[in-house]
PDB file of C-alpha atoms in Angstrom:
ATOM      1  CA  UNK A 201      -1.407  23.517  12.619  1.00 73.00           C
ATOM      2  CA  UNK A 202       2.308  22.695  12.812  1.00 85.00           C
ATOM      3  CA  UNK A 203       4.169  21.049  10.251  1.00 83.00           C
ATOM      4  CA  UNK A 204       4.531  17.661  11.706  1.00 81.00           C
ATOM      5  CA  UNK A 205       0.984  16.884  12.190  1.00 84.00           C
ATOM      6  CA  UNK A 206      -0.463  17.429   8.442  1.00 86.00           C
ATOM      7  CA  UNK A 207      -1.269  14.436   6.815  1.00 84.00           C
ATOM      8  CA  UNK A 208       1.390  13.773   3.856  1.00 83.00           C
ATOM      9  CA  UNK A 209      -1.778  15.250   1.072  1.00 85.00           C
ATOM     10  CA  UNK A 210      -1.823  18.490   2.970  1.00 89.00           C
ATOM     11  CA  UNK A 211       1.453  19.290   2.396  1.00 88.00           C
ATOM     12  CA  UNK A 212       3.098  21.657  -0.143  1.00 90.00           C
ATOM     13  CA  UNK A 213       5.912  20.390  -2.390  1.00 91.00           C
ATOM     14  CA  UNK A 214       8.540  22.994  -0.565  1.00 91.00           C
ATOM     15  CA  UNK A 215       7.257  21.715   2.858  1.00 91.00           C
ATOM     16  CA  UNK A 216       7.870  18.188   1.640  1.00 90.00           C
ATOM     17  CA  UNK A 217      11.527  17.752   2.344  1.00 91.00           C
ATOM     18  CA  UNK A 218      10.645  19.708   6.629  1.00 91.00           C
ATOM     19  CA  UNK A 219       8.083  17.279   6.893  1.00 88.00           C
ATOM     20  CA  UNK A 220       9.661  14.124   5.963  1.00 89.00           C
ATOM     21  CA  UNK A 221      12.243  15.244   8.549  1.00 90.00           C
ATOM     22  CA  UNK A 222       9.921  15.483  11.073  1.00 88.00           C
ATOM     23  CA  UNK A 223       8.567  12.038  10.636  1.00 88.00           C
ATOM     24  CA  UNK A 224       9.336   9.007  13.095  1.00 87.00           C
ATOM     25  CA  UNK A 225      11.453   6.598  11.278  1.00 90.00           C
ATOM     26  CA  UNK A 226      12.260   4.198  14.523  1.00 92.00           C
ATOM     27  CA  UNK A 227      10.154   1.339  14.246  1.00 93.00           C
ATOM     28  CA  UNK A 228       7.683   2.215  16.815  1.00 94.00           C
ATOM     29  CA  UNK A 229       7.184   5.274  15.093  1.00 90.00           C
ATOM     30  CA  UNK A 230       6.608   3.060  11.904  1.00 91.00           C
ATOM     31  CA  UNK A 231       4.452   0.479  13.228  1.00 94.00           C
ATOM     32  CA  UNK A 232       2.087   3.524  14.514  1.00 91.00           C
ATOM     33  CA  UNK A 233       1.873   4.698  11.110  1.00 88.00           C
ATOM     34  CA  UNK A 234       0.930   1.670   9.243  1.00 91.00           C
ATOM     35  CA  UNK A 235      -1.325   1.156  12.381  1.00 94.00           C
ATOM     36  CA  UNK A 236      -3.420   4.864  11.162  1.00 89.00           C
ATOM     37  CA  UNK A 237      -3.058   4.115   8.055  1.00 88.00           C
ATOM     38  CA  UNK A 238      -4.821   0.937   8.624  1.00 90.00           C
ATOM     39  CA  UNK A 239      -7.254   2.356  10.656  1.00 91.00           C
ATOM     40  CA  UNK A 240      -8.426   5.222   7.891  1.00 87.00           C
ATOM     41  CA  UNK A 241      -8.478   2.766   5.582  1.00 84.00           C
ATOM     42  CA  UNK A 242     -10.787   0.341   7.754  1.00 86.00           C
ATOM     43  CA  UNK A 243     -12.829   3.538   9.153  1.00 86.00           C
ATOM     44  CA  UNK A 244     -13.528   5.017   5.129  1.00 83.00           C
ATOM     45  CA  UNK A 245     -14.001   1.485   3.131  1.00 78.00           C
ATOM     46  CA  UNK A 246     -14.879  -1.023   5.377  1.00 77.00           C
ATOM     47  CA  UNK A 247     -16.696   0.061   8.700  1.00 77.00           C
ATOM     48  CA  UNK A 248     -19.245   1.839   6.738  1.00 70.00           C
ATOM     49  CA  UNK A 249     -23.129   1.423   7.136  1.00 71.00           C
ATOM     50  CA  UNK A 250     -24.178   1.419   3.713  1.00 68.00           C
ATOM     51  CA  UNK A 251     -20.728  -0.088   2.191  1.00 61.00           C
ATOM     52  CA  UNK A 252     -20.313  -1.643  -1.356  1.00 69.00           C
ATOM     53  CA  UNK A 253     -18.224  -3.631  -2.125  1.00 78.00           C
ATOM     54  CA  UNK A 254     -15.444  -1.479  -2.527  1.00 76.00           C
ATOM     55  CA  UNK A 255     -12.886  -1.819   0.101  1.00 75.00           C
ATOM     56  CA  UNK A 256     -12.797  -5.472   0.307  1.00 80.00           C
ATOM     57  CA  UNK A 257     -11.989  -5.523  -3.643  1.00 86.00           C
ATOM     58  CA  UNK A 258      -9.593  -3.134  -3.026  1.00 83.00           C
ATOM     59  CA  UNK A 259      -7.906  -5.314  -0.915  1.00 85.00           C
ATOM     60  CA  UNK A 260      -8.707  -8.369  -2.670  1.00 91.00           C
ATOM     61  CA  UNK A 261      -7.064  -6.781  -5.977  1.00 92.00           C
ATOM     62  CA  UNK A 262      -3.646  -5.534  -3.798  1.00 90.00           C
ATOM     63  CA  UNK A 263      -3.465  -8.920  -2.865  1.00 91.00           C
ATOM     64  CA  UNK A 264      -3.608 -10.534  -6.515  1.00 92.00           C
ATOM     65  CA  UNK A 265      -1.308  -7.600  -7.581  1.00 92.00           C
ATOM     66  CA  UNK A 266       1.485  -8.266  -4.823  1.00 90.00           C
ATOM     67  CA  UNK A 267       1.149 -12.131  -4.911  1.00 88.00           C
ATOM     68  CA  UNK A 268       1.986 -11.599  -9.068  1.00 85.00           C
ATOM     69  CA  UNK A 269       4.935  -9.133  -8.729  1.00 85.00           C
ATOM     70  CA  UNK A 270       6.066 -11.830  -5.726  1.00 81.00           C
ATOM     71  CA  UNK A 271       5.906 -14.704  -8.220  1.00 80.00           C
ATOM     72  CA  UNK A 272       6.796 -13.049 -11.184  1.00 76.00           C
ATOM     73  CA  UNK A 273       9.685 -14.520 -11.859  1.00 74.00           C
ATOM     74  CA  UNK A 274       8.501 -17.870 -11.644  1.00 70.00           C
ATOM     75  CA  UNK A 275       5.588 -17.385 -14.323  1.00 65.00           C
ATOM     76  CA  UNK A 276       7.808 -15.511 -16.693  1.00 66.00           C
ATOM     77  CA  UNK A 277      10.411 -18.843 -16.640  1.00 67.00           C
ATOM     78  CA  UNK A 278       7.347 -21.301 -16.911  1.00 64.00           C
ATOM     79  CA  UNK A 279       6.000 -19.590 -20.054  1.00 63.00           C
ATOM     80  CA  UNK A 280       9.164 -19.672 -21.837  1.00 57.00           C
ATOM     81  CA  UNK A 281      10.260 -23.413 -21.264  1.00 59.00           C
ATOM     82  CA  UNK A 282       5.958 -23.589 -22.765  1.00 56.00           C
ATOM     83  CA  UNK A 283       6.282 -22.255 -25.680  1.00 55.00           C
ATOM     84  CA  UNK A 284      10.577 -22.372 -26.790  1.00 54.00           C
TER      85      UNK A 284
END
């Protein structure tokens, strides 16, 4: 199919540049991606019959990861007035 509509892991290295220019940057265009992007996630992990647990820790561990780089800062200062 055309360029434009691959997903990002179909596409070759020397296509990568052509298809990042075809992309939507506005932020309609944006929105709609993180809204299929949301929506493969839900439809492979979540919405499953026989699901594990998988997808919810996944989410559950992206969570704990972002909330630690977000405070980082903070728990890096608090250790060193601990132990100095």
């Amino acid at each position: 199919g055309p360029l434009s509509e691959r997903p990002l892991m179909e596409v070759t290295l020397g296509e990568l540049h052509t298809w990042i220019s075809t992309c939507d940057f506005s932020p309609q265009g944006l929105l709609g991606t993180v809204q299929r992007a949301w929506n493969s996630y839900y439809a492979k992990y979540i919405n499953v019959r026989r699901g594990g647990p998988a997808g919810i820790s996944m989410l559950l561990a992206g969570y704990c990861l972002l909330s630690y780089s977000w405070n980082y800062q903070h728990f890096k200062r608090h250790r060193w007035r601990k132990y100095h």
